[in-house]
mmCIF file of C-alpha atoms in Angstrom:
data_model
loop_
_atom_site.group_PDB
_atom_site.id
_atom_site.type_symbol
_atom_site.label_atom_id
_atom_site.label_comp_id
_atom_site.label_asym_id
_atom_site.label_seq_id
_atom_site.Cartn_x
_atom_site.Cartn_y
_atom_site.Cartn_z
ATOM 1 C CA MET V 267 29.695 -112.910 77.006
ATOM 2 C CA CYS V 268 30.371 -111.552 73.498
ATOM 3 C CA THR V 269 28.965 -108.045 73.700
ATOM 4 C CA LEU V 270 29.786 -104.781 71.987
ATOM 5 C CA LYS V 271 31.079 -103.315 75.238
ATOM 6 C CA LEU V 272 33.461 -106.233 75.746
ATOM 7 C CA GLY V 273 34.681 -105.867 72.167
ATOM 8 C CA ARG V 274 35.471 -102.201 72.753
ATOM 9 C CA TYR V 275 37.407 -102.985 75.916
ATOM 10 C CA LEU V 276 39.416 -105.701 74.190
ATOM 11 C CA SER V 277 40.134 -103.457 71.208
ATOM 12 C CA PHE V 278 41.371 -100.700 73.511
ATOM 13 C CA ILE V 279 43.603 -103.146 75.414
ATOM 14 C CA PHE V 280 45.098 -104.570 72.217
ATOM 15 C CA ILE V 281 45.746 -101.093 70.799
ATOM 16 C CA CYS V 282 47.540 -100.030 73.984
ATOM 17 C CA PHE V 283 49.566 -103.241 73.966
ATOM 18 C CA ALA V 284 50.547 -102.738 70.316
ATOM 19 C CA ILE V 285 51.690 -99.148 70.956
ATOM 20 C CA ILE V 286 53.736 -100.053 74.039
ATOM 21 C CA HIS V 287 55.212 -103.143 72.403
ATOM 22 C CA SER V 288 56.184 -101.310 69.203
ATOM 23 C CA THR V 289 57.786 -98.477 71.181
ATOM 24 C CA ALA V 290 59.801 -100.869 73.336
ATOM 25 C CA LEU V 291 60.908 -102.998 70.392
ATOM 26 C CA GLY V 292 61.777 -99.966 68.277
ATOM 27 C CA SER V 293 63.997 -98.575 71.031
ATOM 28 C CA SER V 294 66.163 -101.709 70.826
ATOM 29 C CA TYR V 295 67.273 -100.928 67.263
ATOM 30 C CA SER V 296 70.549 -99.173 66.616
ATOM 31 C CA ILE V 297 72.516 -98.203 63.523
ATOM 32 C CA GLN V 298 75.697 -100.189 62.978
ATOM 33 C CA PRO V 299 78.274 -98.942 60.450
ATOM 34 C CA THR V 300 78.653 -102.343 58.785
ATOM 35 C CA LEU V 301 75.228 -103.932 59.352
ATOM 36 C CA GLY V 302 72.813 -101.011 59.162
ATOM 37 C CA CYS V 303 69.762 -100.690 61.417
ATOM 38 C CA ILE V 304 69.553 -103.887 63.478
ATOM 39 C CA ILE V 305 68.571 -105.037 66.962
ATOM 40 C CA SER V 306 71.664 -104.554 69.084
ATOM 41 C CA ASP V 307 70.443 -105.756 72.475
ATOM 42 C CA HIS V 308 70.982 -109.491 72.946
ATOM 43 C CA THR V 309 67.801 -109.845 75.021
ATOM 44 C CA TRP V 310 65.658 -108.312 72.298
ATOM 45 C CA VAL V 311 67.397 -110.463 69.687
ATOM 46 C CA GLN V 312 66.402 -113.566 71.618
ATOM 47 C CA TYR V 313 62.884 -112.199 72.068
ATOM 48 C CA SER V 314 62.516 -111.481 68.341
ATOM 49 C CA THR V 315 63.991 -114.839 67.401
ATOM 50 C CA TYR V 316 61.944 -117.089 69.652
ATOM 51 C CA PHE V 317 58.717 -115.163 70.254
ATOM 52 C CA PHE V 318 57.996 -112.050 68.178
ATOM 53 C CA TYR V 319 58.504 -113.268 64.599
ATOM 54 C CA PRO V 320 57.762 -116.991 65.039
ATOM 55 C CA VAL V 321 54.865 -116.710 67.523
ATOM 56 C CA LEU V 322 53.386 -113.225 67.849
ATOM 57 C CA SER V 323 53.658 -112.269 64.164
ATOM 58 C CA GLY V 324 53.611 -115.696 62.559
ATOM 59 C CA PHE V 325 52.315 -118.764 64.368
ATOM 60 C CA LEU V 326 49.713 -117.177 66.660
ATOM 61 C CA PRO V 327 47.740 -115.244 63.982
ATOM 62 C CA ILE V 328 47.827 -118.272 61.695
ATOM 63 C CA VAL V 329 46.519 -120.561 64.444
ATOM 64 C CA ILE V 330 43.750 -118.137 65.406
ATOM 65 C CA ALA V 331 42.656 -117.592 61.803
ATOM 66 C CA SER V 332 42.800 -121.310 61.008
ATOM 67 C CA THR V 333 40.852 -122.220 64.146
ATOM 68 C CA PHE V 334 38.009 -119.850 63.398
ATOM 69 C CA SER V 335 37.901 -120.888 59.744
ATOM 70 C CA ILE V 336 37.608 -124.551 60.773
ATOM 71 C CA LEU V 337 34.866 -123.646 63.237
ATOM 72 C CA ALA V 338 33.046 -121.773 60.481
ATOM 73 C CA TYR V 339 33.364 -124.801 58.199
ATOM 74 C CA HIS V 340 31.910 -127.139 60.836
ATOM 75 C CA ASN V 341 29.155 -124.640 61.511
ATOM 76 C CA VAL V 342 28.172 -124.653 57.843
ATOM 77 C CA ARG V 343 28.124 -128.441 57.751
ATOM 78 C CA ARG V 344 25.854 -128.446 60.791
ATOM 79 C CA ILE V 345 23.574 -125.858 59.198
ATOM 80 C CA VAL V 346 23.228 -127.993 56.063
ATOM 81 C CA ARG V 347 21.712 -130.790 58.137
ATOM 82 C CA ARG V 348 19.085 -128.460 59.556
ATOM 83 C CA GLN V 349 15.828 -127.498 57.913
ATOM 84 C CA LEU V 350 16.844 -124.034 56.764
ATOM 85 C CA PRO V 351 15.997 -122.106 53.604
ATOM 86 C CA ILE V 352 18.176 -122.796 50.587
ATOM 87 C CA VAL V 353 19.161 -119.131 50.310
ATOM 88 C CA ARG V 354 20.491 -119.170 53.871
ATOM 89 C CA ARG V 355 22.542 -122.283 53.145
ATOM 90 C CA LYS V 356 24.054 -120.790 50.007
ATOM 91 C CA LEU V 357 24.997 -117.605 51.823
ATOM 92 C CA ASP V 358 26.651 -119.534 54.645
ATOM 93 C CA LYS V 359 28.596 -121.644 52.156
ATOM 94 C CA GLN V 360 29.823 -118.581 50.310
ATOM 95 C CA ILE V 361 30.887 -116.837 53.512
ATOM 96 C CA THR V 362 32.741 -119.954 54.644
ATOM 97 C CA ALA V 363 34.504 -120.236 51.289
ATOM 98 C CA MET V 364 35.526 -116.585 51.527
ATOM 99 C CA VAL V 365 36.909 -117.087 55.038
ATOM 100 C CA LEU V 366 38.834 -120.226 54.086
ATOM 101 C CA MET V 367 40.428 -118.612 51.038
ATOM 102 C CA ARG V 368 41.292 -115.540 53.095
ATOM 103 C CA VAL V 369 43.070 -117.697 55.666
ATOM 104 C CA ILE V 370 44.997 -119.565 52.954
ATOM 105 C CA ALA V 371 46.087 -116.277 51.396
ATOM 106 C CA PHE V 372 47.060 -114.950 54.826
ATOM 107 C CA VAL V 373 49.305 -117.944 55.528
ATOM 108 C CA CYS V 374 50.957 -117.859 52.099
ATOM 109 C CA LEU V 375 51.635 -114.119 52.198
ATOM 110 C CA VAL V 376 52.743 -113.637 55.812
ATOM 111 C CA LEU V 377 54.761 -116.762 56.560
ATOM 112 C CA PRO V 378 57.712 -116.193 54.144
ATOM 113 C CA TYR V 379 58.488 -112.713 55.460
ATOM 114 C CA ASN V 380 58.352 -113.789 59.102
ATOM 115 C CA ALA V 381 60.653 -116.722 58.377
ATOM 116 C CA TYR V 382 63.141 -114.453 56.625
ATOM 117 C CA ARG V 383 63.061 -111.859 59.409
ATOM 118 C CA THR V 384 63.779 -114.570 61.971
ATOM 119 C CA TYR V 385 66.779 -115.680 59.935
ATOM 120 C CA ALA V 386 68.022 -112.135 59.251
ATOM 121 C CA THR V 387 67.805 -111.195 62.920
ATOM 122 C CA ASN V 388 70.083 -114.071 63.918
ATOM 123 C CA PHE V 389 72.429 -113.906 60.921
ATOM 124 C CA PRO V 390 72.698 -110.291 59.722
ATOM 125 C CA THR V 391 74.690 -109.697 56.550
ATOM 126 C CA SER V 392 77.582 -107.263 56.775
ATOM 127 C CA ARG V 393 77.961 -104.385 54.335
ATOM 128 C CA SER V 394 81.562 -105.386 53.849
ATOM 129 C CA VAL V 395 80.202 -108.145 51.588
ATOM 130 C CA PRO V 396 78.360 -106.019 49.007
ATOM 131 C CA MET V 397 76.889 -108.817 46.914
ATOM 132 C CA ALA V 398 75.459 -110.794 49.842
ATOM 133 C CA TYR V 399 74.171 -107.605 51.458
ATOM 134 C CA ALA V 400 72.471 -106.484 48.228
ATOM 135 C CA VAL V 401 70.873 -109.904 47.735
ATOM 136 C CA GLY V 402 69.606 -109.866 51.310
ATOM 137 C CA ARG V 403 68.098 -106.406 50.938
ATOM 138 C CA LEU V 404 66.478 -107.363 47.639
ATOM 139 C CA LEU V 405 65.010 -110.518 49.150
ATOM 140 C CA GLN V 406 63.698 -108.568 52.114
ATOM 141 C CA ALA V 407 62.074 -105.976 49.827
ATOM 142 C CA ILE V 408 60.382 -108.691 47.754
ATOM 143 C CA LEU V 409 59.083 -110.583 50.782
ATOM 144 C CA LEU V 410 57.928 -107.354 52.422
ATOM 145 C CA SER V 411 56.004 -106.437 49.271
ATOM 146 C CA ILE V 412 54.375 -109.873 49.285
ATOM 147 C CA ASN V 413 53.551 -109.434 52.960
ATOM 148 C CA ASN V 414 51.914 -106.055 52.272
ATOM 149 C CA ILE V 415 49.658 -107.642 49.650
ATOM 150 C CA ASN V 416 47.907 -109.293 52.594
ATOM 151 C CA PHE V 417 46.322 -105.946 53.481
ATOM 152 C CA VAL V 418 44.882 -105.175 50.030
ATOM 153 C CA ILE V 419 43.843 -108.560 48.671
ATOM 154 C CA ASN V 420 40.521 -108.973 50.485
ATOM 155 C CA PHE V 421 38.405 -107.325 47.799
ATOM 156 C CA TYR V 422 39.856 -109.452 45.003
ATOM 157 C CA ILE V 423 39.507 -112.713 46.942
ATOM 158 C CA PHE V 424 35.874 -111.988 47.711
ATOM 159 C CA ILE V 425 35.213 -111.032 44.084
ATOM 160 C CA LEU V 426 36.669 -114.327 42.865
ATOM 161 C CA PHE V 427 35.015 -116.703 45.318
ATOM 162 C CA SER V 428 31.616 -115.156 46.039
ATOM 163 C CA SER V 429 28.961 -114.609 43.399
ATOM 164 C CA ARG V 430 26.808 -112.638 45.822
ATOM 165 C CA PHE V 431 29.704 -110.310 46.611
ATOM 166 C CA ARG V 432 30.228 -109.783 42.869
ATOM 167 C CA ARG V 433 26.580 -108.831 42.451
ATOM 168 C CA GLN V 434 26.718 -106.442 45.382
ATOM 169 C CA ALA V 435 29.940 -104.862 44.110
ATOM 170 C CA LYS V 436 28.405 -104.442 40.663
ATOM 171 C CA LEU V 437 25.304 -102.892 42.193
ATOM 172 C CA VAL V 438 27.305 -100.377 44.208
ATOM 173 C CA LEU V 439 29.964 -99.509 41.631
ATOM 174 C CA VAL V 440 27.900 -99.524 38.438
ATOM 175 C CA LYS V 441 24.291 -98.856 39.290
ATOM 176 C CA ARG V 442 24.866 -96.374 42.090
ATOM 177 C CA CYS V 443 28.266 -94.698 41.885
ATOM 178 C CA TRP V 444 28.527 -94.652 38.078
ATOM 179 C CA GLU V 445 24.918 -93.611 37.522
ATOM 180 C CA ARG V 446 25.156 -90.820 40.074
ATOM 181 C CA TRP V 447 28.436 -89.583 38.602
ATOM 182 C CA LYS V 448 27.019 -89.682 35.070
ATOM 183 C CA TYR V 449 23.867 -87.870 36.171
ATOM 184 C CA TRP V 450 25.951 -85.248 37.947
ATOM 185 C CA CYS V 451 28.149 -84.671 34.875
ATOM 186 C CA CYS V 452 25.171 -84.480 32.532
ATOM 187 C CA GLN V 453 23.425 -82.073 34.863
ATOM 188 C CA ILE V 454 26.429 -79.733 34.823
ATOM 189 C CA ASN V 455 26.721 -79.845 31.024
ATOM 190 C CA ASN V 456 23.003 -79.238 30.492
ATOM 191 C CA GLN V 457 22.635 -76.236 32.783
ATOM 192 C CA ILE V 458 20.611 -73.345 31.317
ATOM 193 C CA GLU V 459 21.293 -69.785 32.368
ATOM 194 C CA PRO V 460 18.279 -67.710 33.434
ATOM 195 C CA GLU V 461 17.076 -64.836 31.264
ATOM 196 C CA ASN V 462 17.879 -62.153 33.829
ATOM 197 C CA SER V 463 21.568 -63.057 33.548
ATOM 198 C CA ILE V 464 21.495 -62.325 29.805
ATOM 199 C CA ALA V 465 20.322 -58.726 30.217
ATOM 200 C CA PRO V 466 23.463 -57.485 32.041
ATOM 201 C CA CYS V 467 25.602 -59.134 29.391
ATOM 202 C CA ASN V 468 23.711 -57.341 26.592
ATOM 203 C CA SER V 469 23.966 -53.991 28.364
ATOM 204 C CA GLN V 470 27.688 -54.516 28.848
ATOM 205 C CA ILE V 471 28.137 -55.264 25.140
ATOM 206 C CA GLU V 472 26.180 -52.128 24.161
ATOM 207 C CA SER V 473 28.266 -49.960 26.471
ATOM 208 C CA GLU V 474 31.455 -51.331 24.954
ATOM 209 C CA GLU V 475 30.163 -50.591 21.444
ATOM 210 C CA ASN V 476 29.302 -47.001 22.407
ATOM 211 C CA MET V 477 32.797 -46.493 23.726
#
């Protein structure tokens, strides 16, 4: 059932759904003089309140990620009982730990912003109250920044919780990239010009002296 062809079809379907959904939801926004850019259509407000932010952006990804992390944890416990090499067991444990920590970070980083967006959609703050509006915008910017950390934190989580990943990262960054860059720089600095390139320079100097 789980084949590469099926994965491509599902990826294409999800991409098309995301494009159509984002276009339709974006068309429901309008600029209000006192509230700024908000969802003006009551139907889309209800949709964002009860489905988009709580379910599609919040609850559903968390449930899917948590389910697969729990399945991975049970799979590792079942592998431990089998007669498998110790190296294989250690690798499975490290991968499971990485997945679990990634799910925990995902929940902690995504949930606050989705909760705030659900609240802000139902109770927008008017610009006629400058202090409350400024506090709301500041809170939204902070929570959005925390939410965006979710997309760049993978490398650091894996570095912290996987010794094998640390060794592989060290191998790639230090022993391959750094050594190649150092060799390339040293090769440029130690280049020797051929003798035939010196002769034109000498003839040019002699001609300048004769002039």
